[in-house]
């Protein structure tokens, strides 16, 4: 309460919101909930900054030998992080592009019969251990970025597929009827009513897939892609504890950071009024 | 006193000549995998500008019948005519934009603001933003919600009654000639429902739509319907007639059963306050009038109480001679508060209800803006209630009179 009072008094100075025709009451309410969100959103970054700061201080205090220095320097680590994120981002994007339309298709009345088939495939992709799955892909297509992405896509398709289907199925059918009753075409009904209402559930699926991919991308080191798993693997192979610790902390920290960012996006994209 | 069914009788004749707005011809719907049709060979006509109420027990096919009209449900057989045009096979989306629909659960989109909800059909019809905005404000005014306050709200920020009104406003948005309303005042407390019903009738006087209205509440049907179709299983029409005729001549035991007991009390739902003569000779004064003037008016009238109005003519307090004789009189607090107010479109049943609940001997009639129009008292209601049944009572009275004459 005490923190909200000073911010409230500064409100007029922030000036009016861009000329929107929503009522003032509504706008103020939104500003207030957004502010609450911002407060809530501070926690995780602070924690991560603390963890990374401590890690940095600890590593700086260590006497690093030449082997350790080869792995633990800014440019090498940045490269690992970039490759890691590329893997996760590309595979998640591909899953989104494939699984969301399939999920939509599976919930259309005329194509209902594909639903069990798709779900079975998705289940299969997730049930097989990811390490084994990627190994199979690599055996078939050789090592490299593409093979790993392929494996990740197969592994993380299910959450998005399933959540798209569930998200659409849980939309109140009376709203669909209401939309159709007013003369919306099936496509318009999908785009303007069903999908927006399914957004929270679909996004939760995307978030899950993203986390799976960020986590599993660590394994890419065994298939020729030097993501953060490479640092950990080096630490183990060369028996260098600092390297091992840096790799482990960075991999976990990155996963937490991505999860956190996905959560923020999720909240921002959830339609107002829900 | 003119009978209340006079105007109805003339509109009957007019409808008989003109092309009905909606005509259903042997309309049948058999759901897949069911041996019995949910709606079986319904043939009926809905006259232009009238409210036709479909009433019947749960599951008798009211919703199905209604959704056959805008083809949310495709008929198994039979034909639908809208304004003389056969729409049984026309483009359903285009058809639905011509028919306002309030579904049983209202169905406001939770992620749309009130304005966006109301603007759905105009937007589909390609209206400009400006025009939609104006229309939204106009409709919000029409249903009694302040546009500046409500247009930006989301449905979850509304009460149940407000949602119902937005649902009605949304169905009216593109000014369709026909409206389908499926229990629009269903899940709502009795007081709010009554208010919404009155507003709805006032609205209909302005917009004059052809309305198909579904309910399973007989009282609501009697109050709102120009015509009532009492349905039994499979949407079979047990009786389709004016409320008066249904009440006085139920076509079958089923109908009689459905109307239930208290048909004569229900008749009070048929006459409205505006149809009967108000007492307008009651003395009134303004709150800011001089005290001697107020006293004079009361004395000069043959009433024992005077009604005080505020500067905008709204009833405030009842005062009698004793209240005005005190040494220091503040008109704002003198006497009793003026309660039991009704609007002209309220039914006599509403008026009677007001009188009974406020234990006032009369109801104060006010217009839309709340300013005083006249009074309606208990006796007037009783006389009117009787005059609806005049046909039968007049014989009785005549018999009594002639009996007295011969005796004297
Ligand atoms: N989609 C459907 N599939 C199969 N049967 C249905 C379907 N919709 C309704 N029915 C059946 O058709 C009959 C009529 O249903 P309808 O919804 O029209 O009743 P109703 O009169 O509107 O009832 P209520 O007052 O409860 O709303 C019922 O027996 C119902 O079980
Ligand atoms: Mg129904």
XYZ file of C-alpha atoms and ligand atoms in Angstrom:
714
model
C 0.000 0.000 0.000
C 2.688 2.506 0.986
C 4.511 1.954 -2.274
C 1.411 2.563 -4.322
C 0.716 6.003 -2.878
C 3.766 7.847 -4.232
C 3.410 6.252 -7.666
C -0.198 7.289 -7.790
C 0.674 10.923 -7.180
C 3.147 10.902 -10.041
C 0.480 9.568 -12.350
C -0.692 12.886 -13.806
C 2.875 13.709 -14.850
C 3.065 10.657 -17.052
C 0.471 12.430 -19.149
C -2.596 11.036 -20.782
C -2.379 7.736 -22.606
C -2.382 7.926 -26.391
C -5.801 9.147 -27.413
C -7.815 5.990 -27.061
C -11.533 6.099 -26.741
C -11.691 3.753 -23.789
C -13.213 5.140 -20.657
C -10.854 6.775 -18.154
C -11.890 4.340 -15.487
C -10.813 1.422 -17.630
C -7.512 3.035 -18.565
C -6.627 3.752 -14.955
C -7.489 0.227 -13.941
C -5.261 -1.124 -16.674
C -2.402 1.147 -15.696
C -2.741 -0.024 -12.139
C -2.729 -3.731 -12.988
C 0.194 -3.202 -15.363
C 2.081 -1.564 -12.518
C 1.368 -4.517 -10.276
C 2.696 -6.774 -13.006
C 5.891 -4.758 -13.281
C 6.485 -5.221 -9.553
C 5.884 -8.937 -9.897
C 8.174 -9.050 -12.904
C 11.112 -7.621 -10.957
C 11.711 -10.718 -8.829
C 13.187 -13.171 -11.296
C 15.594 -10.760 -13.062
C 16.908 -9.644 -9.700
C 17.515 -13.241 -8.664
C 19.254 -14.077 -11.935
C 21.395 -10.928 -11.820
C 22.438 -11.960 -8.315
C 23.316 -15.504 -9.399
C 25.267 -14.413 -12.477
C 27.006 -11.650 -10.497
C 28.104 -14.100 -7.833
C 29.286 -16.542 -10.481
C 31.287 -13.818 -12.192
C 32.930 -12.703 -8.957
C 33.754 -16.269 -8.032
C 35.305 -17.065 -11.411
C 37.268 -13.778 -11.394
C 38.757 -14.773 -8.049
C 39.987 -18.108 -9.420
C 43.411 -18.718 -10.920
C 42.446 -20.118 -14.332
C 44.856 -22.353 -16.232
C 45.168 -22.158 -19.999
C 42.658 -24.915 -20.650
C 40.082 -23.227 -18.474
C 40.795 -19.880 -20.092
C 40.052 -21.321 -23.511
C 36.482 -22.107 -22.461
C 35.853 -19.436 -19.872
C 36.272 -16.226 -21.783
C 33.640 -13.716 -22.772
C 33.655 -14.271 -26.520
C 33.605 -18.094 -26.282
C 30.808 -18.083 -23.716
C 28.768 -15.556 -25.705
C 29.109 -17.834 -28.717
C 27.832 -20.807 -26.664
C 24.832 -18.814 -25.458
C 24.035 -17.615 -28.973
C 24.162 -21.109 -30.401
C 22.067 -22.403 -27.555
C 19.410 -19.748 -28.083
C 19.466 -20.258 -31.832
C 18.750 -23.936 -31.395
C 15.904 -23.330 -28.968
C 14.410 -20.425 -30.911
C 14.541 -22.024 -34.340
C 13.106 -25.316 -33.180
C 10.351 -23.634 -31.154
C 9.416 -21.412 -34.086
C 9.191 -24.401 -36.366
C 7.036 -26.242 -33.855
C 4.740 -23.225 -33.581
C 4.366 -22.991 -37.327
C 3.592 -26.697 -37.617
C 1.692 -27.574 -34.466
C -0.686 -24.613 -34.126
C -2.264 -25.019 -37.577
C -2.473 -28.766 -37.016
C -4.099 -28.169 -33.649
C -6.629 -25.852 -35.283
C -7.295 -28.386 -38.002
C -7.830 -31.155 -35.489
C -10.594 -29.195 -33.758
C -12.552 -28.394 -36.920
C -15.746 -30.356 -37.126
C -14.991 -31.522 -40.656
C -11.501 -32.800 -39.799
C -12.047 -34.244 -36.349
C -10.794 -37.658 -37.374
C -7.195 -36.387 -37.686
C -7.063 -35.478 -33.997
C -6.254 -38.954 -32.618
C -3.630 -39.508 -35.302
C -1.895 -36.214 -34.553
C -2.017 -36.769 -30.820
C -0.562 -40.260 -31.245
C 2.325 -38.845 -33.277
C 2.923 -36.083 -30.754
C 2.878 -38.580 -27.911
C 5.332 -40.760 -29.726
C 7.725 -37.828 -30.231
C 7.594 -36.986 -26.568
C 7.597 -40.511 -25.168
C 10.862 -41.508 -26.804
C 13.731 -40.146 -24.673
C 14.992 -36.994 -26.336
C 18.578 -38.246 -26.352
C 17.539 -41.369 -28.218
C 15.303 -39.423 -30.555
C 18.044 -37.043 -31.613
C 20.435 -39.985 -31.965
C 18.061 -41.645 -34.401
C 17.779 -38.440 -36.398
C 21.545 -38.014 -36.439
C 22.021 -41.619 -37.539
C 19.686 -40.918 -40.431
C 20.786 -37.403 -41.362
C 24.234 -36.915 -39.871
C 25.398 -34.544 -37.148
C 24.787 -30.804 -37.222
C 22.400 -27.980 -36.422
C 19.597 -29.191 -38.676
C 19.501 -32.682 -37.218
C 19.369 -31.366 -33.692
C 16.581 -28.946 -34.625
C 14.675 -31.791 -36.215
C 14.965 -33.837 -33.046
C 13.908 -30.921 -30.868
C 10.899 -30.225 -33.068
C 9.704 -33.827 -32.820
C 10.302 -33.786 -29.095
C 8.456 -30.552 -28.296
C 5.541 -30.699 -30.738
C 3.121 -32.326 -28.338
C 2.664 -29.501 -25.804
C 1.804 -26.956 -28.470
C -0.382 -29.348 -30.416
C -2.253 -30.494 -27.355
C -2.641 -27.036 -25.872
C -3.909 -25.616 -29.147
C -6.522 -28.337 -29.264
C -7.482 -28.030 -25.620
C -7.432 -24.251 -25.832
C -9.848 -24.259 -28.731
C -12.037 -26.987 -27.280
C -12.486 -25.153 -23.996
C -13.820 -22.035 -25.731
C -17.408 -21.660 -24.623
C -19.452 -23.056 -27.502
C -22.214 -20.556 -26.831
C -19.771 -17.825 -27.872
C -19.118 -19.621 -31.125
C -22.838 -19.947 -31.624
C -23.273 -16.300 -30.759
C -20.663 -15.323 -33.346
C -22.174 -17.503 -36.030
C -25.622 -16.262 -35.092
C -24.528 -12.720 -35.836
C -23.314 -13.705 -39.267
C -19.583 -14.223 -38.715
C -18.127 -16.708 -41.175
C -16.408 -19.796 -39.716
C -13.000 -18.234 -40.519
C -13.871 -14.920 -38.854
C -15.230 -16.806 -35.857
C -11.938 -18.685 -35.585
C -9.767 -15.596 -35.909
C -11.773 -13.141 -33.850
C -13.359 -15.324 -31.198
C -11.918 -18.815 -30.851
C -8.195 -18.134 -31.222
C -8.083 -15.020 -29.016
C -9.931 -16.933 -26.309
C -7.551 -19.877 -26.692
C -4.456 -17.663 -26.521
C -3.652 -18.213 -22.834
C -3.724 -21.996 -23.165
C -1.842 -22.033 -26.476
C 0.807 -19.729 -25.058
C 1.227 -21.988 -22.056
C 1.962 -24.781 -24.532
C 4.458 -22.631 -26.408
C 6.158 -21.813 -23.150
C 6.408 -25.471 -22.227
C 7.849 -26.321 -25.647
C 10.348 -23.502 -25.367
C 11.513 -24.696 -21.965
C 11.806 -28.262 -23.225
C 13.894 -27.012 -26.132
C 16.139 -24.790 -24.037
C 16.762 -27.701 -21.707
C 17.255 -30.348 -24.362
C 19.488 -28.120 -26.492
C 22.154 -28.831 -23.858
C 22.494 -32.310 -25.392
C 23.413 -30.787 -28.766
C 27.083 -30.954 -27.849
C 27.042 -34.696 -28.548
C 25.837 -34.027 -32.071
C 28.321 -31.380 -33.129
C 26.624 -28.195 -32.010
C 28.528 -26.225 -29.390
C 25.750 -24.860 -27.224
C 25.981 -24.491 -23.430
C 26.103 -28.265 -23.046
C 29.553 -28.079 -24.581
C 30.844 -26.088 -21.601
C 29.473 -28.639 -19.166
C 30.829 -31.519 -21.210
C 34.279 -29.867 -21.333
C 34.189 -29.434 -17.587
C 33.506 -33.121 -17.139
C 35.891 -34.377 -19.797
C 38.843 -32.193 -18.778
C 38.031 -32.470 -15.095
C 37.845 -28.718 -14.559
C 35.356 -27.866 -11.815
C 35.116 -24.104 -12.572
C 34.235 -24.885 -16.189
C 31.667 -27.438 -15.098
C 30.083 -25.048 -12.622
C 29.974 -22.132 -15.075
C 28.354 -24.358 -17.696
C 25.786 -25.736 -15.289
C 24.872 -22.367 -13.785
C 24.631 -20.713 -17.192
C 22.483 -23.486 -18.658
C 20.093 -23.382 -15.700
C 20.116 -19.578 -15.565
C 19.352 -19.334 -19.259
C 16.443 -21.757 -18.918
C 15.033 -19.737 -16.039
C 15.503 -16.483 -17.942
C 13.742 -17.814 -21.031
C 10.923 -19.208 -18.935
C 10.590 -15.859 -17.226
C 10.524 -13.928 -20.496
C 7.995 -16.352 -21.937
C 5.843 -15.759 -18.861
C 5.984 -12.015 -19.398
C 5.045 -12.383 -23.060
C 2.242 -14.724 -22.069
C 0.746 -12.154 -19.762
C 1.129 -9.328 -22.257
C -0.518 -11.295 -25.042
C -3.463 -12.541 -23.001
C -6.464 -10.569 -24.238
C -7.859 -8.050 -21.797
C -11.218 -8.907 -20.351
C -10.330 -12.535 -19.673
C -63.665 2.539 -20.573
C -62.201 1.194 -23.796
C -61.184 -2.412 -23.720
C -57.509 -3.079 -23.960
C -57.822 -5.583 -26.734
C -59.163 -3.026 -29.196
C -55.807 -2.069 -30.770
C -54.836 -5.719 -30.832
C -57.954 -6.552 -32.790
C -57.166 -4.008 -35.506
C -53.557 -5.141 -35.821
C -54.892 -8.669 -36.202
C -56.842 -7.572 -39.218
C -53.900 -5.721 -40.713
C -51.646 -8.728 -40.239
C -54.186 -10.924 -41.870
C -53.913 -8.895 -45.050
C -50.215 -8.028 -45.147
C -47.382 -10.444 -45.859
C -46.100 -11.736 -42.516
C -42.495 -10.897 -41.630
C -41.647 -14.519 -40.918
C -43.448 -17.515 -42.276
C -42.550 -21.070 -41.386
C -43.918 -23.788 -43.601
C -43.933 -27.347 -42.264
C -40.529 -26.756 -40.747
C -39.000 -29.923 -39.360
C -35.745 -30.729 -37.629
C -34.624 -34.222 -36.858
C -31.272 -34.385 -35.097
C -28.911 -37.047 -36.323
C -29.422 -40.372 -34.608
C -32.793 -39.451 -33.107
C -35.925 -41.211 -34.182
C -38.224 -38.402 -33.114
C -38.085 -34.952 -34.652
C -37.117 -32.182 -32.205
C -39.300 -29.815 -34.193
C -42.103 -31.423 -36.125
C -43.835 -29.717 -39.046
C -44.181 -26.273 -37.560
C -46.271 -23.912 -39.636
C -46.764 -20.398 -38.340
C -46.737 -16.757 -39.330
C -45.215 -13.913 -37.405
C -46.740 -10.554 -38.294
C -44.615 -7.498 -38.937
C -43.812 -5.333 -35.936
C -45.207 -7.712 -33.352
C -43.731 -9.616 -30.469
C -44.447 -13.301 -30.834
C -43.657 -15.273 -27.708
C -42.875 -18.963 -27.894
C -43.584 -20.511 -24.555
C -43.461 -24.119 -23.490
C -41.814 -26.573 -21.116
C -38.078 -27.204 -21.171
C -36.975 -29.354 -24.080
C -40.088 -28.794 -26.167
C -38.042 -27.330 -28.996
C -38.226 -23.556 -28.473
C -34.541 -22.897 -29.058
C -34.448 -25.291 -31.975
C -37.433 -23.581 -33.603
C -35.795 -20.211 -33.151
C -32.460 -21.326 -34.524
C -34.162 -22.817 -37.532
C -35.329 -19.308 -38.390
C -31.800 -17.914 -38.728
C -30.526 -21.288 -39.870
C -28.034 -21.819 -37.095
C -29.710 -25.181 -37.359
C -30.426 -26.368 -40.861
C -33.945 -27.725 -41.281
C -34.467 -31.344 -42.266
C -37.449 -30.277 -44.325
C -39.841 -27.376 -44.725
C -39.342 -23.789 -45.792
C -38.602 -20.451 -44.172
C -39.804 -17.150 -45.619
C -38.470 -13.822 -44.449
C -40.466 -10.825 -45.600
C -41.941 -12.904 -48.394
C -38.573 -14.151 -49.589
C -37.685 -17.828 -49.422
C -34.476 -17.914 -47.388
C -34.337 -21.668 -46.849
C -31.268 -21.988 -49.054
C -29.835 -18.450 -49.176
C -26.391 -17.536 -47.797
C -26.742 -18.142 -44.045
C -24.132 -15.554 -42.983
C -25.852 -12.798 -44.952
C -29.219 -13.934 -43.605
C -28.011 -13.775 -40.017
C -26.762 -10.226 -40.400
C -30.374 -9.272 -41.130
C -31.659 -10.981 -37.994
C -30.655 -9.811 -34.550
C -30.093 -12.733 -32.197
C -29.791 -12.823 -28.443
C -28.834 -16.377 -27.523
C -30.053 -18.069 -24.373
C -26.787 -17.385 -22.531
C -26.384 -13.844 -23.987
C -22.938 -14.802 -25.330
C -21.073 -11.510 -25.012
C -17.459 -11.920 -26.100
C -15.355 -11.614 -22.941
C -12.324 -10.252 -24.808
C -14.323 -7.501 -26.523
C -15.289 -4.260 -24.844
C -18.941 -3.336 -24.651
C -18.463 -1.098 -27.694
C -16.741 -3.856 -29.653
C -19.437 -6.335 -28.719
C -22.194 -4.037 -29.894
C -20.240 -3.194 -33.030
C -19.802 -6.764 -34.275
C -22.511 -6.840 -36.914
C -22.002 -3.235 -38.128
C -18.335 -4.097 -38.560
C -19.227 -7.214 -40.526
C -21.418 -5.006 -42.687
C -18.450 -2.718 -43.336
C -19.642 0.414 -41.557
C -17.080 3.146 -40.929
C -15.524 3.449 -37.470
C -17.236 6.775 -36.980
C -20.653 5.391 -37.793
C -20.155 2.362 -35.561
C -19.049 4.597 -32.688
C -22.114 6.780 -33.036
C -24.389 3.787 -33.235
C -22.854 2.233 -30.126
C -23.465 5.395 -28.130
C -26.985 5.685 -29.438
C -27.765 2.096 -28.442
C -26.196 2.428 -25.016
C -28.437 5.439 -24.452
C -31.379 3.450 -25.694
C -30.836 0.662 -23.177
C -30.216 3.156 -20.407
C -26.462 2.842 -19.900
C -24.238 5.899 -19.955
C -22.012 5.536 -23.048
C -18.990 7.306 -21.606
C -19.020 5.003 -18.610
C -19.828 1.704 -20.277
C -18.446 1.589 -23.785
C -14.904 0.765 -22.693
C -15.846 -1.889 -20.158
C -15.413 -5.616 -20.541
C -18.360 -7.973 -19.969
C -16.875 -9.229 -16.705
C -17.111 -5.666 -15.409
C -20.896 -5.660 -15.841
C -23.738 -6.951 -13.716
C -26.017 -9.670 -15.045
C -28.762 -7.198 -15.896
C -26.346 -4.880 -17.678
C -25.059 -7.806 -19.716
C -28.590 -8.635 -20.783
C -29.054 -5.060 -21.936
C -25.818 -5.113 -23.894
C -26.981 -8.377 -25.440
C -30.169 -6.674 -26.574
C -28.259 -3.616 -27.788
C -25.909 -5.851 -29.744
C -28.801 -7.589 -31.462
C -30.259 -4.208 -32.381
C -26.967 -2.813 -33.656
C -27.468 -3.038 -37.400
C -31.156 -2.194 -37.063
C -32.375 -5.580 -38.296
C -36.093 -5.836 -39.029
C -36.262 -9.125 -37.136
C -34.990 -10.072 -33.704
C -34.772 -13.493 -32.130
C -34.477 -13.486 -28.373
C -33.997 -16.715 -26.458
C -34.912 -16.183 -22.813
C -33.055 -12.874 -22.721
C -34.229 -12.173 -19.187
C -33.774 -15.719 -17.947
C -31.282 -15.897 -15.137
C -32.030 -12.659 -13.381
C -33.675 -11.529 -10.168
C -37.405 -10.715 -10.394
C -37.053 -6.983 -9.766
C -34.402 -6.464 -12.413
C -36.286 -8.721 -14.767
C -39.398 -6.642 -14.412
C -37.434 -3.483 -15.085
C -35.805 -5.005 -18.133
C -39.171 -6.188 -19.412
C -40.602 -2.695 -19.072
C -37.595 -1.207 -20.789
C -37.914 -3.792 -23.488
C -41.532 -2.831 -24.137
C -40.643 0.850 -24.217
C -37.850 0.034 -26.641
C -40.139 -1.970 -28.867
C -42.517 0.974 -29.050
C -39.664 2.953 -30.541
C -38.098 0.338 -32.796
C -41.167 -1.691 -33.835
C -39.284 -4.845 -34.722
C -40.707 -8.209 -35.493
C -39.558 -10.124 -32.460
C -39.611 -13.820 -31.723
C -39.200 -14.158 -28.000
C -38.679 -17.422 -26.166
C -39.501 -17.915 -22.531
C -40.863 -20.597 -20.286
C -42.477 -18.076 -17.979
C -46.174 -17.661 -18.776
C -46.411 -14.333 -16.980
C -43.576 -12.967 -19.052
C -45.282 -14.245 -22.190
C -48.554 -12.562 -21.272
C -46.848 -9.335 -20.399
C -44.662 -9.061 -23.478
C -46.438 -10.915 -26.237
C -48.678 -9.427 -28.885
C -49.229 -13.078 -29.660
C -48.309 -16.178 -27.776
C -47.605 -19.605 -29.170
C -47.946 -22.236 -26.518
C -45.833 -25.177 -27.569
C -45.909 -28.780 -26.504
C -43.468 -31.597 -27.286
C -41.727 -31.379 -30.659
C -42.724 -27.766 -30.940
C -46.327 -28.663 -31.718
C -48.443 -25.537 -31.452
C -51.079 -26.063 -28.786
C -52.500 -22.579 -29.228
C -51.378 -19.488 -31.102
C -53.355 -16.407 -30.239
C -53.402 -13.094 -28.432
C -52.828 -13.221 -24.667
C -56.442 -12.153 -24.073
C -57.845 -15.005 -26.074
C -55.492 -17.534 -24.593
C -56.464 -16.465 -21.098
C -60.177 -16.386 -21.739
C -60.435 -19.301 -24.175
C -57.704 -21.848 -23.613
C -57.849 -24.218 -26.556
C -57.158 -27.381 -24.613
C -56.566 -28.842 -21.212
C -52.832 -28.651 -21.950
C -53.023 -24.892 -22.469
C -55.204 -24.451 -19.410
C -52.720 -26.444 -17.414
C -49.846 -24.444 -18.747
C -51.400 -21.067 -17.961
C -51.945 -22.395 -14.504
C -54.251 -20.999 -11.878
C -54.918 -17.339 -11.305
C -55.819 -16.501 -14.880
C -57.776 -13.484 -13.710
C -54.809 -12.101 -11.795
C -52.685 -12.722 -14.868
C -55.078 -10.531 -16.783
C -53.679 -7.586 -14.864
C -50.556 -8.171 -16.928
C -52.543 -7.334 -20.020
C -53.417 -3.735 -19.250
C -50.904 -1.038 -18.840
C -50.957 2.047 -16.732
C -51.016 4.217 -19.835
C -54.248 2.577 -21.000
C -56.287 3.736 -18.067
C -57.335 7.159 -16.973
C -55.097 8.648 -14.322
C -56.325 10.786 -11.501
C -54.780 14.173 -12.183
C -56.723 16.330 -9.765
C -54.456 15.592 -6.833
C -52.988 18.880 -5.574
C -49.263 19.318 -6.130
C -46.694 21.929 -5.211
C -42.986 22.493 -5.612
C -40.565 22.047 -2.773
C -39.569 25.696 -3.121
C -43.116 27.072 -3.150
C -44.156 29.391 -0.346
C -45.805 27.604 2.562
C -49.081 29.625 2.512
C -49.461 28.855 -1.183
C -48.969 25.150 -0.537
C -51.539 25.244 2.268
C -53.991 27.096 0.053
C -53.743 24.488 -2.687
C -54.358 21.647 -0.305
C -57.347 23.356 1.285
C -58.888 24.300 -2.035
C -58.730 20.733 -3.269
C -60.968 18.004 -1.930
C -57.932 15.846 -1.188
C -56.488 15.227 2.207
C -52.897 15.125 1.030
C -50.714 17.029 -1.384
C -47.801 15.751 -3.469
C -44.596 17.763 -3.387
C -42.442 17.750 -6.514
C -38.862 18.822 -6.960
C -37.747 21.469 -9.456
C -37.835 18.892 -12.273
C -41.319 17.742 -11.444
C -40.288 14.508 -9.738
C -42.458 13.365 -6.822
C -40.732 13.816 -3.478
C -43.107 13.816 -0.497
C -46.699 13.440 0.554
C -47.910 16.075 3.046
C -51.262 16.537 4.748
C -52.770 19.522 6.511
C -51.261 18.563 9.845
C -47.754 18.393 8.390
C -48.184 21.917 7.035
C -49.575 23.371 10.256
C -46.444 22.942 12.333
C -44.626 26.093 13.396
C -41.491 25.470 11.369
C -42.098 23.448 8.272
C -39.279 22.222 6.051
C -40.978 20.894 2.953
C -37.989 18.696 2.177
C -38.572 16.551 5.228
C -42.252 17.106 5.966
C -44.762 14.280 5.694
C -43.883 10.952 4.112
C -41.592 10.113 1.233
C -43.403 9.624 -2.067
C -42.917 5.954 -2.898
C -44.605 3.484 -5.257
C -43.874 5.099 -8.579
C -44.572 3.388 -11.890
C -44.014 4.350 -15.509
C -46.845 4.427 -18.058
C -45.785 1.189 -19.755
C -45.890 -0.743 -16.472
C -48.689 -3.255 -16.225
C -51.490 -2.972 -13.725
C -49.981 -5.990 -12.091
C -46.765 -4.002 -11.555
C -48.763 -1.067 -10.219
C -50.712 -3.244 -7.838
C -47.499 -4.834 -6.708
C -45.982 -1.410 -5.999
C -49.007 -0.388 -3.983
C -48.996 -3.563 -1.957
C -45.277 -3.592 -1.241
C -45.112 0.064 -0.272
C -48.502 -0.110 1.456
C -49.472 3.110 -0.270
C -53.090 3.353 -1.393
C -52.025 4.644 -4.764
C -49.154 4.458 -7.190
C -47.610 7.621 -8.588
C -47.267 7.549 -12.349
C -44.170 9.249 -13.708
C -42.808 9.541 -17.227
C -39.393 8.387 -18.414
C -37.575 11.316 -16.863
C -39.348 10.699 -13.570
C -41.681 13.686 -13.641
C -45.161 13.416 -12.237
C -48.040 12.443 -14.527
C -50.890 11.447 -12.249
C -52.061 8.839 -9.796
C -53.555 5.432 -10.081
C -55.308 4.009 -7.063
C -56.373 0.633 -5.857
C -59.988 1.098 -6.928
C -59.024 2.023 -10.469
C -57.001 -1.148 -10.738
C -59.878 -3.237 -9.469
C -62.367 -1.595 -11.802
C -60.075 -2.164 -14.743
C -59.430 -5.726 -13.746
C -63.135 -6.264 -13.792
C -63.680 -4.457 -17.060
C -61.346 -6.845 -18.790
C -63.839 -9.501 -17.870
C -66.684 -7.177 -18.728
C -68.220 -9.587 -21.133
C -69.137 -11.947 -18.370
C -69.694 -9.460 -15.581
C -71.965 -7.215 -17.589
C -74.482 -9.989 -17.973
C -74.332 -10.529 -14.274
C -74.816 -6.860 -13.523
C -77.610 -6.494 -16.036
C -79.324 -9.482 -14.539
C -78.981 -8.005 -11.078
C -80.268 -4.611 -12.188
C -83.286 -5.979 -13.968
C -83.966 -8.116 -10.945
C -83.909 -5.006 -8.748
C -86.171 -3.142 -11.136
C -88.812 -5.781 -11.197
C -88.615 -6.063 -7.430
C -88.985 -2.242 -7.011
N -27.591 -30.479 -30.907
C -28.548 -31.350 -30.559
N -28.430 -32.653 -30.869
C -29.383 -33.537 -30.541
N -30.523 -33.226 -29.888
C -30.712 -31.946 -29.547
C -29.739 -30.946 -29.861
N -30.190 -29.744 -29.399
C -31.385 -30.008 -28.834
N -31.716 -31.315 -28.915
C -32.963 -31.931 -28.420
O -34.050 -31.321 -29.059
C -35.099 -31.065 -28.146
C -35.464 -29.593 -28.139
O -34.400 -28.839 -27.585
P -34.426 -27.272 -27.427
O -33.083 -26.820 -27.033
O -35.010 -26.673 -28.660
O -35.453 -27.104 -26.229
P -35.983 -25.780 -25.513
O -37.443 -25.765 -25.683
O -35.250 -24.592 -25.998
O -35.663 -26.063 -23.998
P -35.154 -25.076 -22.826
O -36.372 -24.368 -22.328
O -34.621 -26.019 -21.814
O -34.122 -24.160 -23.405
C -34.617 -31.582 -26.803
O -35.218 -32.831 -26.576
C -33.129 -31.719 -26.946
O -32.665 -32.810 -26.206
Mg -33.829 -23.253 -25.085
